Structure formats: C-alpha cells, structure tokens
C-alpha cells in the first residue's frame, strides 16, 4: 500500500469533454503486478477504493451530488480489462465523417451501480483499477477514468429483488434514515 495523488478523469452524459478531479491529498492505493497474460509494457497499475474516487468527483464538482430526483450510473474504464475488449468498430457517419483515431485505446467500461450507493456504502470495499502516472509537477499519481450517466433517483420499492443480496437494501435504508433525520419539524403555532 502506498499513498498517491488521485486523478479522476470523467465524462457526464456522453460528453466528449473529460473533466479532471484531483484529490486534495494523497490517498491509499494498492500497487498491482501484471499477470502472465498482461503485457504492461512498462505501464504500472494500482487499485483504489471506488468511494475515494466518487468523493473526489463530488468534492470538486458538487453539482453532481445526487438529489431526490437525480442520480448517476457509474462506469469505470478498467485498464486491466483492455485485453478482453473487442476490436474497435468503425462505422462512419455521413453527418460527422468520423474515423477511428489511430492507436485509440481499447478498454472495457465496467458498471459499478449508482453514485448514491457508492457514497452511502459503509467501508471501502469496492475497488477500481487505474494507471500509474505523474502529474505535470512530477508527483506520482493514480489516474482512473469514469463515465457518469444521469438517471432517476431510485427508491427501495423499485429496486429488483436480486440486488438486495448485494447489500443495496442497507444502502437504501441508510439514505432514507439520513433524509428523515435532516427534515425540519413543523414549528408549533403560538
């Protein structure tokens, strides 16, 4: 385990523009060794808690915090899954005249559930993988790439039963109790 600055690159709702969220201080990461099937080519990888990444995003972009009506589905581009990614498909669009960028990175986006679930989860169990890099000032960092997709806020009544075994019920109950505790009581009439 080491401490590294966390650089979270993310997009919102299919925007081509990446936004950078930097952790205010180094976070704990676990360095990963490449397996026999992975050819790192000198590139290093590490894992970090999903919660640390989501907290970094929400600290730097508070407008993304979930509300009673809105939440975000979270996907991470896992660099260790790039070998299992299919070859990129180039379907030219007459309107855009698009072409696949040469040397475009392959990867697989891994679904991680809702942002509210990650923030409400107790502990730091869920891990995501990223690439070791250096900042412009030469500081060692871990870079993790996310895509956020806006969705409706989900309440316990509409969550499929199969998700309850994943601990979602505990997260939803925590959200509901924290909402109740922040509600103001009506003032008595004098």
Backbone as JSON Lines, residues from 0, in Angstrom:
{"i":0,"aa":"X","n":[0.84,-1.18,0.0],"ca":[0.0,0.0,0.0],"c":[0.89,1.24,0.0]}
{"i":1,"aa":"X","n":[0.48,2.19,-0.8],"ca":[1.2,3.46,-0.91],"c":[0.19,4.59,-0.96]}
{"i":2,"aa":"X","n":[0.68,5.79,-0.78],"ca":[-0.16,6.99,-0.92],"c":[0.19,7.65,-2.25]}
{"i":3,"aa":"X","n":[-0.83,7.99,-3.02],"ca":[-0.65,8.67,-4.3],"c":[-1.73,9.73,-4.46]}
{"i":4,"aa":"X","n":[-1.41,10.77,-5.22],"ca":[-2.42,11.74,-5.61],"c":[-3.39,11.01,-6.54]}
{"i":5,"aa":"X","n":[-4.67,11.28,-6.39],"ca":[-5.69,10.64,-7.22],"c":[-6.16,11.62,-8.29]}
{"i":6,"aa":"X","n":[-6.06,11.21,-9.54],"ca":[-6.55,12.0,-10.68],"c":[-7.72,11.22,-11.27]}
{"i":7,"aa":"X","n":[-8.91,11.79,-11.18],"ca":[-10.1,11.13,-11.71],"c":[-10.55,11.91,-12.94]}
{"i":8,"aa":"X","n":[-10.43,11.28,-14.11],"ca":[-10.94,11.86,-15.35],"c":[-12.34,11.3,-15.55]}
{"i":9,"aa":"X","n":[-13.3,12.18,-15.84],"ca":[-14.66,11.68,-16.02],"c":[-15.42,12.49,-17.06]}
{"i":10,"aa":"X","n":[-16.42,11.82,-17.65],"ca":[-17.35,12.47,-18.57],"c":[-18.74,12.34,-17.98]}
{"i":11,"aa":"X","n":[-19.62,13.23,-18.4],"ca":[-21.01,13.2,-17.94],"c":[-21.92,13.13,-19.15]}
{"i":12,"aa":"X","n":[-22.81,12.14,-19.18],"ca":[-23.83,12.0,-20.22],"c":[-23.28,12.05,-21.64]}
{"i":13,"aa":"X","n":[-22.31,11.24,-21.93],"ca":[-21.76,11.07,-23.28],"c":[-21.02,12.3,-23.81]}
{"i":14,"aa":"X","n":[-20.69,13.25,-22.97],"ca":[-19.93,14.42,-23.42],"c":[-18.54,13.97,-23.85]}
{"i":15,"aa":"X","n":[-18.01,14.51,-24.95],"ca":[-16.67,14.14,-25.37],"c":[-15.59,14.81,-24.5]}
{"i":16,"aa":"X","n":[-15.98,15.79,-23.7],"ca":[-15.03,16.54,-22.87],"c":[-14.79,15.83,-21.54]}
{"i":17,"aa":"X","n":[-13.53,15.51,-21.25],"ca":[-13.18,14.95,-19.95],"c":[-13.01,16.08,-18.95]}
{"i":18,"aa":"X","n":[-13.39,15.82,-17.72],"ca":[-13.2,16.75,-16.61],"c":[-12.24,16.07,-15.64]}
{"i":19,"aa":"X","n":[-11.31,16.84,-15.09],"ca":[-10.32,16.29,-14.16],"c":[-10.68,16.69,-12.74]}
{"i":20,"aa":"X","n":[-10.79,15.7,-11.87],"ca":[-10.97,15.93,-10.43],"c":[-9.71,15.4,-9.75]}
{"i":21,"aa":"X","n":[-9.05,16.26,-8.97],"ca":[-7.84,15.85,-8.26],"c":[-8.12,15.77,-6.77]}
{"i":22,"aa":"X","n":[-7.6,14.74,-6.13],"ca":[-7.78,14.62,-4.68],"c":[-6.96,15.72,-4.0]}
{"i":23,"aa":"X","n":[-7.5,16.3,-2.93],"ca":[-6.77,17.37,-2.25],"c":[-5.51,16.88,-1.54]}
{"i":24,"aa":"X","n":[-5.47,15.58,-1.23],"ca":[-4.29,15.0,-0.6],"c":[-4.14,13.56,-1.11]}
{"i":25,"aa":"X","n":[-2.96,12.98,-0.96],"ca":[-2.76,11.61,-1.43],"c":[-3.71,10.62,-0.74]}
{"i":26,"aa":"X","n":[-4.11,9.59,-1.48],"ca":[-4.98,8.54,-0.96],"c":[-4.24,7.2,-0.99]}
{"i":27,"aa":"X","n":[-4.73,6.25,-0.25],"ca":[-4.11,4.92,-0.19],"c":[-4.46,4.13,-1.45]}
{"i":28,"aa":"X","n":[-3.44,3.61,-2.12],"ca":[-3.63,2.77,-3.3],"c":[-2.86,1.47,-3.11]}
{"i":29,"aa":"X","n":[-3.28,0.42,-3.8],"ca":[-2.57,-0.86,-3.78],"c":[-1.97,-1.08,-5.15]}
{"i":30,"aa":"X","n":[-0.64,-1.18,-5.21],"ca":[0.02,-1.42,-6.48],"c":[-0.29,-2.83,-6.95]}
{"i":31,"aa":"X","n":[-0.5,-2.98,-8.27],"ca":[-0.84,-4.27,-8.86],"c":[0.3,-4.75,-9.74]}
{"i":32,"aa":"X","n":[0.57,-6.02,-9.67],"ca":[1.6,-6.61,-10.53],"c":[0.9,-7.23,-11.73]}
{"i":33,"aa":"X","n":[1.46,-7.04,-12.94],"ca":[0.83,-7.65,-14.11],"c":[0.91,-9.17,-14.03]}
{"i":34,"aa":"X","n":[-0.15,-9.83,-14.48],"ca":[-0.16,-11.3,-14.53],"c":[0.53,-11.74,-15.81]}
{"i":35,"aa":"X","n":[0.69,-13.04,-15.97],"ca":[1.36,-13.58,-17.16],"c":[0.68,-13.15,-18.45]}
{"i":36,"aa":"X","n":[-0.64,-13.05,-18.44],"ca":[-1.39,-12.71,-19.64],"c":[-1.37,-11.23,-19.97]}
{"i":37,"aa":"X","n":[-0.9,-10.39,-19.06],"ca":[-0.9,-8.95,-19.28],"c":[0.49,-8.48,-19.65]}
{"i":38,"aa":"X","n":[0.58,-7.76,-20.72],"ca":[1.85,-7.18,-21.14],"c":[1.79,-5.7,-20.84]}
{"i":39,"aa":"X","n":[2.36,-5.3,-19.71],"ca":[2.2,-3.93,-19.26],"c":[3.05,-2.95,-20.07]}
{"i":40,"aa":"X","n":[4.14,-3.43,-20.69],"ca":[4.97,-2.52,-21.48],"c":[5.51,-1.37,-20.65]}
{"i":41,"aa":"X","n":[5.82,-1.63,-19.38],"ca":[6.34,-0.59,-18.51],"c":[5.28,0.27,-17.85]}
{"i":42,"aa":"X","n":[4.02,0.02,-18.15],"ca":[2.93,0.79,-17.54],"c":[2.57,0.13,-16.22]}
{"i":43,"aa":"X","n":[2.4,0.94,-15.18],"ca":[2.03,0.42,-13.87],"c":[0.56,0.64,-13.59]}
{"i":44,"aa":"X","n":[0.0,-0.22,-12.74],"ca":[-1.41,-0.14,-12.38],"c":[-1.55,-0.22,-10.87]}
{"i":45,"aa":"X","n":[-2.65,0.32,-10.38],"ca":[-2.95,0.23,-8.95],"c":[-4.46,0.25,-8.78]}
{"i":46,"aa":"X","n":[-4.91,-0.18,-7.61],"ca":[-6.34,-0.11,-7.3],"c":[-6.55,0.88,-6.16]}
{"i":47,"aa":"X","n":[-7.74,1.44,-6.12],"ca":[-8.13,2.42,-5.12],"c":[-9.61,2.21,-4.83]}
{"i":48,"aa":"X","n":[-10.07,2.68,-3.7],"ca":[-11.49,2.48,-3.38],"c":[-12.37,3.33,-4.29]}
{"i":49,"aa":"X","n":[-13.48,2.74,-4.71],"ca":[-14.46,3.45,-5.52],"c":[-14.95,4.68,-4.77]}
{"i":50,"aa":"X","n":[-15.17,4.52,-3.47],"ca":[-15.68,5.63,-2.66],"c":[-14.73,6.82,-2.69]}
{"i":51,"aa":"X","n":[-13.42,6.59,-2.63],"ca":[-12.44,7.7,-2.7],"c":[-12.57,8.45,-4.02]}
{"i":52,"aa":"X","n":[-12.77,7.71,-5.11],"ca":[-12.92,8.34,-6.43],"c":[-14.2,9.18,-6.5]}
{"i":53,"aa":"X","n":[-15.32,8.61,-6.05],"ca":[-16.6,9.32,-6.11],"c":[-16.57,10.54,-5.19]}
{"i":54,"aa":"X","n":[-15.96,10.42,-4.01],"ca":[-15.85,11.57,-3.11],"c":[-15.0,12.67,-3.73]}
{"i":55,"aa":"X","n":[-13.94,12.3,-4.46],"ca":[-13.11,13.29,-5.14],"c":[-13.91,14.02,-6.21]}
{"i":56,"aa":"X","n":[-14.7,13.27,-6.98],"ca":[-15.55,13.9,-8.01],"c":[-16.54,14.86,-7.36]}
{"i":57,"aa":"X","n":[-17.22,14.42,-6.32],"ca":[-18.26,15.24,-5.69],"c":[-17.69,16.45,-4.94]}
{"i":58,"aa":"X","n":[-16.47,16.33,-4.43],"ca":[-15.84,17.45,-3.76],"c":[-15.48,18.55,-4.75]}
{"i":59,"aa":"X","n":[-15.01,18.14,-5.92],"ca":[-14.59,19.14,-6.92],"c":[-15.73,19.6,-7.81]}
{"i":60,"aa":"X","n":[-16.79,18.8,-7.92],"ca":[-17.96,19.16,-8.74],"c":[-19.23,18.89,-7.93]}
{"i":61,"aa":"X","n":[-19.52,19.72,-6.93],"ca":[-20.67,19.44,-6.05],"c":[-22.02,19.44,-6.76]}
{"i":62,"aa":"X","n":[-22.09,19.98,-7.96],"ca":[-23.36,19.95,-8.7],"c":[-23.75,18.53,-9.08]}
{"i":63,"aa":"X","n":[-22.81,17.59,-8.97],"ca":[-23.11,16.2,-9.32],"c":[-23.67,15.38,-8.16]}
{"i":64,"aa":"X","n":[-23.73,15.96,-6.98],"ca":[-24.31,15.23,-5.85],"c":[-25.75,14.84,-6.19]}
{"i":65,"aa":"X","n":[-26.13,13.62,-5.79],"ca":[-27.47,13.15,-6.11],"c":[-28.51,13.94,-5.33]}
{"i":66,"aa":"X","n":[-29.71,13.92,-5.84],"ca":[-30.83,14.58,-5.18],"c":[-31.97,13.57,-5.07]}
{"i":67,"aa":"X","n":[-33.13,14.03,-4.64],"ca":[-34.28,13.13,-4.54],"c":[-34.77,12.67,-5.91]}
{"i":68,"aa":"X","n":[-34.42,13.41,-6.96],"ca":[-34.92,13.08,-8.3],"c":[-33.83,12.6,-9.25]}
{"i":69,"aa":"X","n":[-32.56,12.83,-8.92],"ca":[-31.48,12.54,-9.87],"c":[-30.34,11.79,-9.19]}
{"i":70,"aa":"X","n":[-29.74,10.89,-9.95],"ca":[-28.57,10.15,-9.5],"c":[-27.73,9.89,-10.75]}
{"i":71,"aa":"X","n":[-26.6,9.2,-10.61],"ca":[-25.76,8.89,-11.75],"c":[-25.35,7.42,-11.72]}
{"i":72,"aa":"X","n":[-25.46,6.75,-12.87],"ca":[-24.87,5.43,-13.03],"c":[-23.37,5.65,-13.22]}
{"i":73,"aa":"X","n":[-22.57,4.77,-12.63],"ca":[-21.11,4.94,-12.63],"c":[-20.47,3.8,-13.41]}
{"i":74,"aa":"X","n":[-19.57,4.16,-14.32],"ca":[-18.79,3.19,-15.1],"c":[-17.32,3.58,-15.01]}
{"i":75,"aa":"X","n":[-16.44,2.6,-14.88],"ca":[-15.0,2.87,-14.87],"c":[-14.37,2.14,-16.05]}
{"i":76,"aa":"X","n":[-13.43,2.81,-16.71],"ca":[-12.68,2.19,-17.8],"c":[-11.51,1.45,-17.15]}
{"i":77,"aa":"X","n":[-11.62,0.15,-17.07],"ca":[-10.61,-0.66,-16.38],"c":[-9.46,-0.99,-17.33]}
{"i":78,"aa":"X","n":[-8.26,-0.46,-17.08],"ca":[-7.14,-0.72,-17.99],"c":[-6.71,-2.18,-18.0]}
{"i":79,"aa":"X","n":[-7.03,-2.92,-16.95],"ca":[-6.65,-4.33,-16.9],"c":[-7.6,-5.21,-17.7]}
{"i":80,"aa":"X","n":[-8.71,-4.66,-18.13],"ca":[-9.67,-5.4,-18.95],"c":[-9.47,-5.13,-20.44]}
{"i":81,"aa":"X","n":[-8.45,-4.37,-20.81],"ca":[-8.28,-3.98,-22.21],"c":[-8.02,-5.18,-23.12]}
{"i":82,"aa":"X","n":[-7.42,-6.24,-22.59],"ca":[-7.17,-7.43,-23.41],"c":[-8.47,-8.14,-23.79]}
{"i":83,"aa":"X","n":[-9.5,-7.99,-22.96],"ca":[-10.76,-8.67,-23.25],"c":[-11.7,-7.81,-24.09]}
{"i":84,"aa":"X","n":[-11.28,-6.6,-24.4],"ca":[-12.14,-5.7,-25.19],"c":[-12.14,-6.14,-26.65]}
{"i":85,"aa":"X","n":[-13.29,-6.06,-27.3],"ca":[-13.33,-6.38,-28.73],"c":[-12.62,-5.29,-29.52]}
{"i":86,"aa":"X","n":[-12.23,-5.63,-30.73],"ca":[-11.61,-4.63,-31.6],"c":[-12.58,-3.49,-31.83]}
{"i":87,"aa":"X","n":[-12.09,-2.25,-31.86],"ca":[-12.99,-1.12,-32.13],"c":[-13.64,-1.26,-33.49]}
{"i":88,"aa":"X","n":[-14.9,-0.88,-33.57],"ca":[-15.64,-0.93,-34.82],"c":[-15.76,0.48,-35.36]}
{"i":89,"aa":"X","n":[-15.41,0.67,-36.62],"ca":[-15.5,1.99,-37.22],"c":[-16.71,2.01,-38.14]}
{"i":90,"aa":"X","n":[-17.77,2.67,-37.7],"ca":[-18.97,2.82,-38.52],"c":[-19.03,4.29,-38.9]}
{"i":91,"aa":"X","n":[-18.58,4.64,-40.11],"ca":[-18.55,6.05,-40.48],"c":[-19.94,6.65,-40.51]}
{"i":92,"aa":"X","n":[-20.02,7.86,-40.05],"ca":[-21.27,8.6,-40.06],"c":[-21.17,9.67,-41.12]}
{"i":93,"aa":"X","n":[-22.12,9.69,-42.05],"ca":[-22.07,10.69,-43.11],"c":[-22.16,12.09,-42.54]}
{"i":94,"aa":"X","n":[-22.94,12.24,-41.47],"ca":[-23.09,13.57,-40.87],"c":[-21.8,14.04,-40.23]}
{"i":95,"aa":"X","n":[-21.05,13.11,-39.63],"ca":[-19.85,13.5,-38.92],"c":[-18.59,13.23,-39.73]}
{"i":96,"aa":"X","n":[-18.64,12.28,-40.65],"ca":[-17.45,11.88,-41.37],"c":[-16.38,11.36,-40.42]}
{"i":97,"aa":"X","n":[-16.83,10.68,-39.36],"ca":[-15.9,10.27,-38.3],"c":[-15.03,9.11,-38.74]}
{"i":98,"aa":"X","n":[-13.83,9.09,-38.19],"ca":[-12.89,7.99,-38.39],"c":[-12.35,7.58,-37.04]}
{"i":99,"aa":"X","n":[-12.01,6.32,-36.89],"ca":[-11.43,5.83,-35.66],"c":[-10.03,6.43,-35.54]}
{"i":100,"aa":"X","n":[-9.75,7.03,-34.42],"ca":[-8.42,7.61,-34.2],"c":[-7.4,6.49,-34.18]}
{"i":101,"aa":"X","n":[-6.28,6.71,-34.87],"ca":[-5.26,5.68,-34.91],"c":[-4.66,5.5,-33.53]}
{"i":102,"aa":"X","n":[-4.47,4.27,-33.11],"ca":[-3.91,3.99,-31.81],"c":[-4.86,4.28,-30.66]}
{"i":103,"aa":"X","n":[-6.14,4.38,-30.96],"ca":[-7.12,4.66,-29.91],"c":[-7.1,3.54,-28.89]}
{"i":104,"aa":"X","n":[-7.09,3.93,-27.63],"ca":[-7.02,2.95,-26.55],"c":[-8.27,2.08,-26.52]}
{"i":105,"aa":"X","n":[-8.03,0.78,-26.31],"ca":[-9.15,-0.13,-26.13],"c":[-9.39,-0.27,-24.65]}
{"i":106,"aa":"X","n":[-10.58,-0.61,-24.31],"ca":[-10.88,-0.82,-22.9],"c":[-12.31,-1.26,-22.74]}
{"i":107,"aa":"X","n":[-12.63,-1.66,-21.53],"ca":[-13.98,-2.09,-21.22],"c":[-14.49,-1.23,-20.07]}
{"i":108,"aa":"X","n":[-15.67,-0.66,-20.26],"ca":[-16.29,0.1,-19.19],"c":[-17.02,-0.88,-18.27]}
{"i":109,"aa":"X","n":[-16.7,-0.84,-17.0],"ca":[-17.28,-1.74,-16.02],"c":[-18.33,-0.98,-15.22]}
{"i":110,"aa":"X","n":[-19.57,-1.49,-15.22],"ca":[-20.66,-0.86,-14.47],"c":[-20.49,-1.08,-12.98]}
{"i":111,"aa":"X","n":[-20.68,-0.01,-12.2],"ca":[-20.47,-0.07,-10.75],"c":[-21.7,0.34,-9.94]}
{"i":112,"aa":"X","n":[-22.86,0.47,-10.59],"ca":[-24.06,0.85,-9.85],"c":[-24.25,2.35,-9.82]}
{"i":113,"aa":"X","n":[-24.97,2.82,-8.81],"ca":[-25.29,4.24,-8.71],"c":[-24.32,4.98,-7.8]}
{"i":114,"aa":"X","n":[-24.12,6.25,-8.1],"ca":[-23.24,7.1,-7.3],"c":[-23.71,7.14,-5.84]}
{"i":115,"aa":"X","n":[-25.01,7.24,-5.63],"ca":[-25.53,7.3,-4.26],"c":[-25.2,6.03,-3.48]}
{"i":116,"aa":"X","n":[-25.2,4.87,-4.15],"ca":[-24.86,3.63,-3.47],"c":[-23.4,3.65,-3.03]}
{"i":117,"aa":"X","n":[-22.51,4.15,-3.9],"ca":[-21.09,4.2,-3.57],"c":[-20.84,5.15,-2.4]}
{"i":118,"aa":"X","n":[-21.53,6.29,-2.39],"ca":[-21.33,7.26,-1.31],"c":[-21.9,6.77,0.02]}
{"i":119,"aa":"X","n":[-22.99,6.02,-0.03],"ca":[-23.63,5.56,1.2],"c":[-23.04,4.26,1.74]}
{"i":120,"aa":"X","n":[-22.25,3.57,0.94],"ca":[-21.7,2.29,1.36],"c":[-20.78,2.48,2.56]}
{"i":121,"aa":"X","n":[-20.88,1.54,3.5],"ca":[-20.0,1.57,4.66],"c":[-18.69,0.92,4.27]}
{"i":122,"aa":"X","n":[-17.59,1.49,4.72],"ca":[-16.28,0.93,4.43],"c":[-15.81,1.31,3.04]}
{"i":123,"aa":"X","n":[-14.73,0.68,2.64],"ca":[-14.09,0.99,1.36],"c":[-13.91,-0.29,0.55]}
{"i":124,"aa":"X","n":[-14.93,-1.17,0.53],"ca":[-14.76,-2.5,-0.06],"c":[-14.57,-2.5,-1.57]}
{"i":125,"aa":"X","n":[-15.39,-1.75,-2.3],"ca":[-15.34,-1.79,-3.77],"c":[-14.08,-1.08,-4.26]}
{"i":126,"aa":"X","n":[-13.31,-1.78,-5.1],"ca":[-12.07,-1.22,-5.64],"c":[-12.18,-1.03,-7.14]}
{"i":127,"aa":"X","n":[-11.48,-0.03,-7.66],"ca":[-11.38,0.19,-9.1],"c":[-9.9,0.27,-9.46]}
{"i":128,"aa":"X","n":[-9.59,-0.04,-10.71],"ca":[-8.21,-0.04,-11.18],"c":[-7.93,1.2,-12.01]}
{"i":129,"aa":"X","n":[-6.69,1.66,-11.92],"ca":[-6.26,2.81,-12.7],"c":[-4.82,2.66,-13.13]}
{"i":130,"aa":"X","n":[-4.32,3.67,-13.81],"ca":[-2.96,3.67,-14.36],"c":[-2.08,4.6,-13.55]}
{"i":131,"aa":"X","n":[-0.88,4.12,-13.21],"ca":[0.07,4.97,-12.51],"c":[0.68,5.96,-13.49]}
{"i":132,"aa":"X","n":[0.78,7.2,-13.07],"ca":[1.28,8.26,-13.93],"c":[1.98,9.32,-13.08]}
{"i":133,"aa":"X","n":[2.38,10.4,-13.7],"ca":[2.96,11.53,-12.97],"c":[2.19,12.78,-13.35]}
{"i":134,"aa":"X","n":[2.06,13.68,-12.38],"ca":[1.4,14.96,-12.65],"c":[2.37,15.86,-13.41]}
{"i":135,"aa":"X","n":[1.89,17.0,-13.85],"ca":[2.75,17.96,-14.55],"c":[3.92,18.41,-13.7]}
{"i":136,"aa":"X","n":[3.76,18.38,-12.38],"ca":[4.84,18.79,-11.47],"c":[5.74,17.62,-11.08]}
{"i":137,"aa":"X","n":[5.51,16.43,-11.67],"ca":[6.36,15.28,-11.41],"c":[5.92,14.42,-10.24]}
{"i":138,"aa":"X","n":[4.81,14.76,-9.6],"ca":[4.31,13.99,-8.47],"c":[3.69,12.68,-8.97]}
{"i":139,"aa":"X","n":[3.96,11.57,-8.26],"ca":[3.37,10.29,-8.63],"c":[1.87,10.32,-8.36]}
{"i":140,"aa":"X","n":[1.1,9.76,-9.29],"ca":[-0.37,9.81,-9.18],"c":[-0.98,8.52,-9.73]}
{"i":141,"aa":"X","n":[-2.23,8.29,-9.36],"ca":[-3.03,7.22,-9.93],"c":[-4.16,7.87,-10.7]}
{"i":142,"aa":"X","n":[-4.31,7.48,-11.97],"ca":[-5.34,8.06,-12.84],"c":[-6.41,7.02,-13.11]}
{"i":143,"aa":"X","n":[-7.66,7.38,-12.81],"ca":[-8.8,6.49,-13.02],"c":[-9.79,7.22,-13.91]}
{"i":144,"aa":"X","n":[-10.36,6.51,-14.91],"ca":[-11.26,7.13,-15.89],"c":[-12.68,6.62,-15.67]}
{"i":145,"aa":"X","n":[-13.62,7.57,-15.5],"ca":[-15.02,7.26,-15.24],"c":[-15.92,7.87,-16.31]}
{"i":146,"aa":"X","n":[-17.1,7.26,-16.47],"ca":[-18.19,7.85,-17.24],"c":[-19.4,7.86,-16.31]}
{"i":147,"aa":"X","n":[-20.06,9.0,-16.21],"ca":[-21.25,9.14,-15.39],"c":[-22.45,9.35,-16.3]}
{"i":148,"aa":"X","n":[-23.53,8.63,-16.05],"ca":[-24.75,8.76,-16.84],"c":[-25.9,9.14,-15.91]}
{"i":149,"aa":"X","n":[-26.49,10.3,-16.17],"ca":[-27.58,10.76,-15.32],"c":[-28.77,9.82,-15.44]}
{"i":150,"aa":"X","n":[-29.4,9.55,-14.29],"ca":[-30.56,8.69,-14.25],"c":[-31.48,9.18,-13.13]}
{"i":151,"aa":"X","n":[-32.65,8.58,-13.05],"ca":[-33.57,8.93,-11.98],"c":[-33.07,8.36,-10.67]}
{"i":152,"aa":"X","n":[-33.36,9.05,-9.59],"ca":[-33.05,8.53,-8.26],"c":[-33.95,7.33,-8.01]}
{"i":153,"aa":"X","n":[-33.38,6.24,-7.49],"ca":[-34.14,5.01,-7.27],"c":[-34.5,4.88,-5.8]}
{"i":154,"aa":"X","n":[-35.71,4.5,-5.56],"ca":[-36.16,4.25,-4.19],"c":[-36.26,2.74,-4.0]}
{"i":155,"aa":"X","n":[-36.3,2.32,-2.74],"ca":[-36.28,0.89,-2.42],"c":[-37.39,0.11,-3.1]}
{"i":156,"aa":"X","n":[-38.56,0.69,-3.27],"ca":[-39.69,-0.02,-3.84],"c":[-39.51,-0.45,-5.28]}
{"i":157,"aa":"X","n":[-38.6,0.21,-6.03],"ca":[-38.45,-0.14,-7.44],"c":[-37.12,-0.82,-7.75]}
{"i":158,"aa":"X","n":[-36.38,-1.21,-6.72],"ca":[-35.12,-1.92,-6.92],"c":[-35.42,-3.41,-7.05]}
{"i":159,"aa":"X","n":[-34.89,-4.07,-8.08],"ca":[-35.14,-5.51,-8.25],"c":[-34.67,-6.31,-7.03]}
{"i":160,"aa":"X","n":[-35.41,-7.34,-6.69],"ca":[-35.1,-8.16,-5.52],"c":[-33.69,-8.75,-5.56]}
{"i":161,"aa":"X","n":[-33.19,-9.07,-6.75],"ca":[-31.87,-9.69,-6.85],"c":[-30.77,-8.77,-6.33]}
{"i":162,"aa":"X","n":[-30.99,-7.45,-6.35],"ca":[-29.96,-6.52,-5.87],"c":[-29.88,-6.49,-4.35]}
{"i":163,"aa":"X","n":[-30.92,-6.92,-3.66],"ca":[-30.89,-6.89,-2.2],"c":[-29.76,-7.75,-1.65]}
{"i":164,"aa":"X","n":[-29.45,-8.86,-2.32],"ca":[-28.38,-9.72,-1.85],"c":[-27.02,-9.04,-1.98]}
{"i":165,"aa":"X","n":[-26.93,-7.98,-2.75],"ca":[-25.67,-7.26,-2.91],"c":[-25.49,-6.17,-1.87]}
{"i":166,"aa":"X","n":[-26.4,-6.08,-0.91],"ca":[-26.28,-5.08,0.13],"c":[-26.94,-3.77,-0.2]}
{"i":167,"aa":"X","n":[-27.7,-3.71,-1.27],"ca":[-28.34,-2.47,-1.68],"c":[-29.4,-2.04,-0.67]}
{"i":168,"aa":"X","n":[-30.09,-3.0,-0.06],"ca":[-31.14,-2.67,0.92],"c":[-30.53,-1.83,2.05]}
{"i":169,"aa":"X","n":[-29.34,-2.22,2.53],"ca":[-28.68,-1.49,3.62],"c":[-28.37,-0.06,3.19]}
{"i":170,"aa":"X","n":[-27.89,0.11,1.97],"ca":[-27.57,1.44,1.45],"c":[-28.82,2.29,1.35]}
{"i":171,"aa":"X","n":[-29.9,1.72,0.8],"ca":[-31.14,2.48,0.64],"c":[-31.74,2.85,1.99]}
{"i":172,"aa":"X","n":[-31.67,1.95,2.96],"ca":[-32.19,2.27,4.29],"c":[-31.38,3.4,4.91]}
{"i":173,"aa":"X","n":[-30.06,3.38,4.71],"ca":[-29.2,4.44,5.22],"c":[-29.58,5.77,4.6]}
{"i":174,"aa":"X","n":[-29.82,5.79,3.29],"ca":[-30.24,7.02,2.61],"c":[-31.56,7.52,3.16]}
{"i":175,"aa":"X","n":[-32.52,6.62,3.35],"ca":[-33.83,7.02,3.84],"c":[-33.74,7.57,5.26]}
{"i":176,"aa":"X","n":[-32.96,6.93,6.13],"ca":[-32.85,7.41,7.5],"c":[-32.12,8.74,7.56]}
{"i":177,"aa":"X","n":[-31.13,8.95,6.71],"ca":[-30.42,10.24,6.73],"c":[-31.32,11.34,6.2]}
{"i":178,"aa":"X","n":[-32.2,11.02,5.25],"ca":[-33.16,12.03,4.76],"c":[-34.15,12.4,5.85]}
{"i":179,"aa":"X","n":[-34.62,11.39,6.59],"ca":[-35.58,11.66,7.67],"c":[-34.94,12.51,8.76]}
{"i":180,"aa":"X","n":[-33.67,12.25,9.09],"ca":[-33.03,12.98,10.18],"c":[-32.73,14.43,9.81]}
{"i":181,"aa":"X","n":[-32.71,14.77,8.53],"ca":[-32.42,16.14,8.13],"c":[-33.68,16.95,7.87]}
{"i":182,"aa":"X","n":[-34.85,16.32,7.93],"ca":[-36.1,17.05,7.72],"c":[-36.38,17.94,8.92]}
{"i":183,"aa":"X","n":[-36.92,19.11,8.65],"ca":[-37.26,20.02,9.74],"c":[-38.64,19.68,10.27]}
{"i":184,"aa":"X","n":[-38.77,19.77,11.57],"ca":[-40.07,19.54,12.19],"c":[-40.89,20.82,12.09]}
{"i":185,"aa":"X","n":[-42.21,20.69,11.95],"ca":[-43.03,21.9,11.88],"c":[-42.98,22.65,13.21]}
{"i":186,"aa":"X","n":[-42.99,23.95,13.12],"ca":[-42.98,24.78,14.32],"c":[-44.39,24.83,14.91]}
{"i":187,"aa":"X","n":[-44.49,24.79,16.25],"ca":[-45.82,24.86,16.85],"c":[-46.42,26.24,16.66]}
{"i":188,"aa":"X","n":[-47.72,26.28,16.47],"ca":[-48.41,27.57,16.33],"c":[-48.59,28.18,17.7]}
{"i":189,"aa":"X","n":[-48.31,29.47,17.85],"ca":[-48.48,30.08,19.16],"c":[-49.79,30.8,19.27]}
